[in-house]
Short mmCIF file of C-alpha atoms in Angstrom, two decimals:
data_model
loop_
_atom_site.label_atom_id
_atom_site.label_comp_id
_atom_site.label_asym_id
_atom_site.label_seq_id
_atom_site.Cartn_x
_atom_site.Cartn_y
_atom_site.Cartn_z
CA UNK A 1 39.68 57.67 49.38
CA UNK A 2 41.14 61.44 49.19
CA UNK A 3 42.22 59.98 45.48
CA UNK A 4 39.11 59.00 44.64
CA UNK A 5 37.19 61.91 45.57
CA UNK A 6 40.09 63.97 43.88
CA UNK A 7 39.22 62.79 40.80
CA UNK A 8 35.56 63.03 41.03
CA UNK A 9 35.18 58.75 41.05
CA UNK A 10 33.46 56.40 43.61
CA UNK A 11 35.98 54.58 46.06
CA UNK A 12 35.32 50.52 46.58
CA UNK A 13 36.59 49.14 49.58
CA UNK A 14 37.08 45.40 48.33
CA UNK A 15 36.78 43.72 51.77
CA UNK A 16 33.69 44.97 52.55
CA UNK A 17 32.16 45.06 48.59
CA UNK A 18 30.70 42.06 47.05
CA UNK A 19 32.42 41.75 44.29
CA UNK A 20 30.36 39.55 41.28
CA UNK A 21 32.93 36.73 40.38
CA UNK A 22 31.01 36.69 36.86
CA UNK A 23 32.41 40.10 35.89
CA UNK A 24 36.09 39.17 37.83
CA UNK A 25 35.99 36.39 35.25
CA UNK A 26 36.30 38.23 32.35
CA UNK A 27 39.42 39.17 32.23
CA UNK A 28 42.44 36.72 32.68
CA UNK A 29 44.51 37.18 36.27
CA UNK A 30 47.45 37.82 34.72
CA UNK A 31 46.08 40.62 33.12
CA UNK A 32 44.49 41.70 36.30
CA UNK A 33 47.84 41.33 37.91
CA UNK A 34 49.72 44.02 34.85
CA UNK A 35 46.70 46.40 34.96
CA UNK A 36 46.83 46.50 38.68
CA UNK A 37 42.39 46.35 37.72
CA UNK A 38 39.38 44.04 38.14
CA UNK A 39 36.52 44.27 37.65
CA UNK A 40 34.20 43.73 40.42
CA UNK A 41 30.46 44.78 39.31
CA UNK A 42 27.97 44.80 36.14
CA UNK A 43 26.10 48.26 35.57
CA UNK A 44 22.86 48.23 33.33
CA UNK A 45 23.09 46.19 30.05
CA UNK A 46 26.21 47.05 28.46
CA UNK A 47 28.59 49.01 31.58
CA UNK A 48 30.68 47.71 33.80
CA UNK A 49 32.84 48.77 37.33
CA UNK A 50 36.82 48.25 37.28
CA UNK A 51 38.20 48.84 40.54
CA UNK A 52 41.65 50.13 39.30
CA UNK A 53 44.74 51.42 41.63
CA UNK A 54 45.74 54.01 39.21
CA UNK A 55 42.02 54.95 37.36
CA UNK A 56 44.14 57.79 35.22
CA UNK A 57 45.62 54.32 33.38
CA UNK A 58 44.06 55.27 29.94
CA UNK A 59 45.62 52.27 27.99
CA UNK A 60 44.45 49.62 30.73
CA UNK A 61 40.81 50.92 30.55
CA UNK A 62 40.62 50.77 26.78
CA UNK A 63 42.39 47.23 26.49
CA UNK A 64 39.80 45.67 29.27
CA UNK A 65 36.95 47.68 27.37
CA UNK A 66 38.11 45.88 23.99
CA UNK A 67 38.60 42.33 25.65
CA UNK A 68 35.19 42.19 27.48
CA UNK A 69 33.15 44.60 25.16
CA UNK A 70 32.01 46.28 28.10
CA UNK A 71 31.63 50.25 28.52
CA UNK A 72 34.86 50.84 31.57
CA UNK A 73 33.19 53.07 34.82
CA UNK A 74 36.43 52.99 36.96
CA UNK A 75 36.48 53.23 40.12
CA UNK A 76 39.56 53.62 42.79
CA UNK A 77 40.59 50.91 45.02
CA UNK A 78 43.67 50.01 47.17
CA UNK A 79 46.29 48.35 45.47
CA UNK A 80 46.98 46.25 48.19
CA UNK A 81 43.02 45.05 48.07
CA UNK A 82 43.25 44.79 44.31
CA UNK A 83 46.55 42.30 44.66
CA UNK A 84 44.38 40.45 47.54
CA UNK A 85 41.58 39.91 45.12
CA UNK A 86 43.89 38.71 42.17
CA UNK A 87 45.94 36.33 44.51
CA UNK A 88 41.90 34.92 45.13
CA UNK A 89 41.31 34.40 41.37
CA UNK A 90 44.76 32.58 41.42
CA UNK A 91 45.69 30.42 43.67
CA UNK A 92 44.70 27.10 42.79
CA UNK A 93 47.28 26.14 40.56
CA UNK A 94 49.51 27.56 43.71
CA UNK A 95 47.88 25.56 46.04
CA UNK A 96 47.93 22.20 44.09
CA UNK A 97 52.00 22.48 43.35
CA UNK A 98 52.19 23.25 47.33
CA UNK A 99 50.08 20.29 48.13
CA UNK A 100 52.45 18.20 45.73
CA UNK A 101 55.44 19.71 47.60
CA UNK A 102 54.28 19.35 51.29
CA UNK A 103 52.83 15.19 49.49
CA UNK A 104 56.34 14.48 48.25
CA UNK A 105 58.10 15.96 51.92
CA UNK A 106 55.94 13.84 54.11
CA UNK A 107 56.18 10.60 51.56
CA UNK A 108 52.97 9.30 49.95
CA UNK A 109 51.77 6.86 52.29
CA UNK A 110 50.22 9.75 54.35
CA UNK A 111 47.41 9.92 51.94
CA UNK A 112 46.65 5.84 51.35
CA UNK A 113 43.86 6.21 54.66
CA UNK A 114 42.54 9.68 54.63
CA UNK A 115 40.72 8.92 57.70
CA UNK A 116 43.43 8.78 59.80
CA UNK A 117 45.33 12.15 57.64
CA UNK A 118 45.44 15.22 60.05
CA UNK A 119 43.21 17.70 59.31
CA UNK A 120 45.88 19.97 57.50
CA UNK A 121 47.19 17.08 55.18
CA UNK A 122 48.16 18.36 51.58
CA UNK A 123 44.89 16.67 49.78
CA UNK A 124 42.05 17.91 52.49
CA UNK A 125 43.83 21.43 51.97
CA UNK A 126 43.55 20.77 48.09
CA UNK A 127 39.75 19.71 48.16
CA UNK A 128 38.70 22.66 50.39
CA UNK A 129 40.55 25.36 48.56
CA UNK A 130 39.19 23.99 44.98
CA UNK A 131 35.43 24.01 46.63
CA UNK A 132 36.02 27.54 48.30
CA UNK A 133 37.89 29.29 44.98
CA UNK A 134 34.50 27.54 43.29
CA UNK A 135 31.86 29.72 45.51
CA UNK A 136 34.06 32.63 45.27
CA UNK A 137 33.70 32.69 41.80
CA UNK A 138 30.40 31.83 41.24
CA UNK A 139 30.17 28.46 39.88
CA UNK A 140 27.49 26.16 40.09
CA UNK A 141 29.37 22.83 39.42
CA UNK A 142 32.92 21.63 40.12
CA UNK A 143 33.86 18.55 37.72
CA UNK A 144 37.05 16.62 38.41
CA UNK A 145 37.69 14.64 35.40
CA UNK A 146 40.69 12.01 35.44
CA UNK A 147 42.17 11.22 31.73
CA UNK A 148 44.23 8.04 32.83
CA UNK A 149 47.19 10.73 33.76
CA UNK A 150 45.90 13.45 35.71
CA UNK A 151 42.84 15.13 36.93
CA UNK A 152 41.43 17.62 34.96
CA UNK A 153 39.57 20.60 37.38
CA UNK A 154 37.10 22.29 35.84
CA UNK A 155 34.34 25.24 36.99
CA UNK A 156 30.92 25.81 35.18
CA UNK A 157 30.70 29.53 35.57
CA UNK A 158 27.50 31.10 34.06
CA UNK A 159 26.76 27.80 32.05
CA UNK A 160 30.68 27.17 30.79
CA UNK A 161 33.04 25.45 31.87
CA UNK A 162 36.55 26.45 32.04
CA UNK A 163 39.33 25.03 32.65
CA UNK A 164 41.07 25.93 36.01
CA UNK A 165 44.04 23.42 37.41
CA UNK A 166 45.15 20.01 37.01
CA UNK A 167 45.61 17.48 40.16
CA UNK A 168 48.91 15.61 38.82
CA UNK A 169 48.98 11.59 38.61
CA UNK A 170 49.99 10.97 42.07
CA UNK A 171 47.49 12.56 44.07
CA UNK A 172 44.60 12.13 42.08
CA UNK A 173 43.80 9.02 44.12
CA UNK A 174 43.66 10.98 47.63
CA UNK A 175 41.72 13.45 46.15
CA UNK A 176 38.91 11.37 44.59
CA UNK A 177 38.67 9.82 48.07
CA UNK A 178 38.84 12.87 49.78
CA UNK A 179 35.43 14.39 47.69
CA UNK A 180 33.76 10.53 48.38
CA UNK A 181 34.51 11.11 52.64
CA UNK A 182 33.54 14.35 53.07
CA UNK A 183 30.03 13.70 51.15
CA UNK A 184 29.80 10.21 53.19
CA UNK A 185 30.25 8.02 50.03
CA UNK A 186 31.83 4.55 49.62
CA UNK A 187 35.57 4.94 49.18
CA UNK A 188 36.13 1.22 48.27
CA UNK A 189 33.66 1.17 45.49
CA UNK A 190 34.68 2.31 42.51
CA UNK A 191 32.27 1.01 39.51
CA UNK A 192 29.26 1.88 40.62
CA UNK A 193 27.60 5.42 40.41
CA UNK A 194 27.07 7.15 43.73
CA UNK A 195 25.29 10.31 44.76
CA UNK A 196 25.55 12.26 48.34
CA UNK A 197 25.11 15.49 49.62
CA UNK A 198 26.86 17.66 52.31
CA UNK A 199 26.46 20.94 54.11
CA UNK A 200 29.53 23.19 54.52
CA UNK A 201 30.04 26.87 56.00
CA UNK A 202 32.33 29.26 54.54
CA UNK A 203 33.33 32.43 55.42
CA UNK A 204 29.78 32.34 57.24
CA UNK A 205 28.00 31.68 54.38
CA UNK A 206 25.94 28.12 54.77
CA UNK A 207 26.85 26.15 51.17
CA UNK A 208 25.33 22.93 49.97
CA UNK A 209 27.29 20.54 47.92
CA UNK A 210 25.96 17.58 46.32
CA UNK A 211 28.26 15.19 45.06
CA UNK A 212 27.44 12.45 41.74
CA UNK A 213 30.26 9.88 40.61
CA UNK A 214 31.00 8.31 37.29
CA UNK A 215 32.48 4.99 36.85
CA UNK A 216 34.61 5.85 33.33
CA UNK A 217 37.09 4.31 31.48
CA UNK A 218 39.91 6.28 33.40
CA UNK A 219 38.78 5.94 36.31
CA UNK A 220 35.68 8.43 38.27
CA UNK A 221 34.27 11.48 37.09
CA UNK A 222 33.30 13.69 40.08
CA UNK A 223 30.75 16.39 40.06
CA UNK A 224 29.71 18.57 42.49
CA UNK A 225 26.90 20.91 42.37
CA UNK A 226 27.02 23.89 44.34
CA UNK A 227 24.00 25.46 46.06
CA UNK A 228 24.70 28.56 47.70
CA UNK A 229 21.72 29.74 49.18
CA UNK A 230 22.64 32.85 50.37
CA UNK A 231 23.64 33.94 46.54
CA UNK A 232 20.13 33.26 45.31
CA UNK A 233 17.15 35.94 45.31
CA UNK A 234 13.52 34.37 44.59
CA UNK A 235 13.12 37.33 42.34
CA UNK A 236 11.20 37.35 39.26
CA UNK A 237 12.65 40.64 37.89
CA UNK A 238 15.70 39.56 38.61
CA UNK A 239 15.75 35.82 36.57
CA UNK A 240 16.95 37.87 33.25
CA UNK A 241 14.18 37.35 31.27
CA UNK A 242 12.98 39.20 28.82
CA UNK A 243 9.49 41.60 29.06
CA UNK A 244 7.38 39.55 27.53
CA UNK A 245 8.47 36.28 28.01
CA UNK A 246 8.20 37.44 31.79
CA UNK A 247 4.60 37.85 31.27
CA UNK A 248 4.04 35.07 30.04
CA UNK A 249 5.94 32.62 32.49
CA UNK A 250 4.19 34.51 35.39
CA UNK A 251 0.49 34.37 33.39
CA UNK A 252 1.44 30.50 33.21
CA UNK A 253 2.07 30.03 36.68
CA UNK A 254 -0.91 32.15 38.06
CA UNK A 255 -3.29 29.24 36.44
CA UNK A 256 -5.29 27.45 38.82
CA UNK A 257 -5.17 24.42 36.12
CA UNK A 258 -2.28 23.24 33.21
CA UNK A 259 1.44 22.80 33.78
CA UNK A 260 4.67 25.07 33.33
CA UNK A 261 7.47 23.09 31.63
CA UNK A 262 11.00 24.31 32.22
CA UNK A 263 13.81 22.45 30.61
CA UNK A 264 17.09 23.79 29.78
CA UNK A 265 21.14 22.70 30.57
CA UNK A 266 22.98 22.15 33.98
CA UNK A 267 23.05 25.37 35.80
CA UNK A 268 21.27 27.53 33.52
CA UNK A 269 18.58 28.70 36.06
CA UNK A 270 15.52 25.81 35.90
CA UNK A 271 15.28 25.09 39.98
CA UNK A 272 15.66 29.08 40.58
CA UNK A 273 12.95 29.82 37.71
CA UNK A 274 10.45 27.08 39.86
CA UNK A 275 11.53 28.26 43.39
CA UNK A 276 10.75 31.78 42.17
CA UNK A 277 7.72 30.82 40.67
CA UNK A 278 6.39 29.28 44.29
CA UNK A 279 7.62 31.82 46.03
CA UNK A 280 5.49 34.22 43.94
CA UNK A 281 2.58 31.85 45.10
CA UNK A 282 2.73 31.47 48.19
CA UNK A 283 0.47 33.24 50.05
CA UNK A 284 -1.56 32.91 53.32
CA UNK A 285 -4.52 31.60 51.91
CA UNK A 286 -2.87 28.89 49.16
CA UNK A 287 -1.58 25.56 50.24
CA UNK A 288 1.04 24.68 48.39
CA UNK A 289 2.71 21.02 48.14
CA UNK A 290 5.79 20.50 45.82
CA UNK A 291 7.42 16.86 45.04
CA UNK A 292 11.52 17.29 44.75
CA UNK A 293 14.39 15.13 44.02
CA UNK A 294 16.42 16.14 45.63
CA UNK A 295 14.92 19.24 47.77
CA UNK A 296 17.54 22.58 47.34
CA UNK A 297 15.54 24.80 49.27
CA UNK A 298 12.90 25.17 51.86
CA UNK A 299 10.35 27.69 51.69
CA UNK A 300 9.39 28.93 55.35
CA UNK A 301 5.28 29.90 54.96
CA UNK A 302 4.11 33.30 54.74
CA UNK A 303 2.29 34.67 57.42
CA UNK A 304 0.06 36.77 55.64
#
């Protein structure tokens, strides 16, 4: 803090400041890791907050300026929070080669009935860490994709996916079966398409997964969607639309007659656009019915 205020910049205390996973994204962890920087907020349309350890680290600043083509506002944070943070962005390809290790010590029938698998077992400590490093960084589907070999993980963070760990050959059975019980699907069927949801709370935050399976020719594609209701603001300015296309949408929606059509790609922002759109609505003296499948939100009623 006396550093910061030394040198005339703001000082972040990372476990207390949310730090947007969109913008932590951008740069690679190993990166994050050399620079001893991440950052950790967007400012206005082209800036951008790096909490740094050492903010007089001219070189690092210019080299994360040219890889995200942001304008670099650094701020000072511990270097101990900054490690904490990168460790976060990193660990899943940690976590599956200890869950192979602690698999291979305790021999491999431990995961054939998950049912009766201790709560700690190496593929239920797999599954959660994969869903939790997936809210933490602000992605709004998890696919698990098996390619006759392994099990490709990958995140869909601000519409793309990218590619963050592999599940290796031998546990990509247990882990399949491990998404299907916790989102109370069929374990023994395996050619048939299945959909569930379930309800999760992490770190005190109340998360909603739903969960759709693939028969395909290597075996099931998993996908879960993430709702995270506590991440979403009904707030028109806040959608990221431009001015007039703003107007328009909310002109549209204001109609007592006609229809709003909103169509666009997995996790790009249609149910948030609608929920918003109701939310602007609802008022005291408007009843308001919608027809969902399936329902992500519930709107409480205004009282006036």
């Amino acid at each position: 803090r006396a550093f910061a205020e030394r040198h005339g910049l703001d000082h972040l205390d990372l476990a207390v400041f949310k730090v947007d996973m969109a913008a932590a994204n951008l740069i690679k962890s190993a990166q994050a890791k050399r620079y001893e920087a991440v950052p950790v907020a967007f400012e206005g349309a082209n800036g951008m907050v790096v909490a740094m350890a050492d903010p007089g680290n001219v070189m690092a600043i210019d080299e994360i300026a040219l890889m995200t083509g942001y304008d670099v506002r650094p701020a000072v944070a511990s270097r101990e929070d900054i490690i904490q943070l990168v460790s976060r962005l990193t660990r899943l390809d940690d976590v599956v080669h200890e869950a192979e290790a602690e698999e291979e010590s305790e021999g491999a029938a431990e995961v054939v009935d998950l049912r009766e698998s201790a709560d700690e077992a190496p593929v239920i400590k797999l599954i959660n860490s994969i869903v939790a490093q997936g809210v933490e960084q602000g992605a709004s589907d998890i696919h698990f994709a098996p390619d006759g070999h392994e099990l490709r993980v990958r995140f869909r963070i601000d519409g793309v996916l990218q590619e963050t760990t592999t599940i290796p050959k031998r546990m990509v059975a247990g882990a399949i079966s491990r998404v299907k019980i916790i989102s109370d699907l069929d374990i023994s069927e395996r050619r048939v398409p299945q959909d569930g949801r379930v309800g999760l709370s992490l770190e005190g935050r109340h998360i909603d997964l739903r969960v759709v399976t693939l028969p395909a020719a290597h075996g099931e594609n998993i996908v879960i969607r993430i709702l995270d209701k506590s991440n979403v603001a009904f707030n028109l300015s806040k959608l990221g639309m431009g001015e007039e296309n703003e107007a328009r949408f909310t002109k549209a929606f204001q109609q007592s007659y006609g229809a709003v059509l909103v169509t666009g790609p997995t996790g790009s922002g249609k149910s948030t656009s609608l929920y918003t759109a109701v939310s602007e609505l609802n008022t005291i003296e408007k009843n308001i019915i919608t027809i969902e499948d399936p329902v992500e939100f519930l709107h409480e009623h205004k009282k006036g």
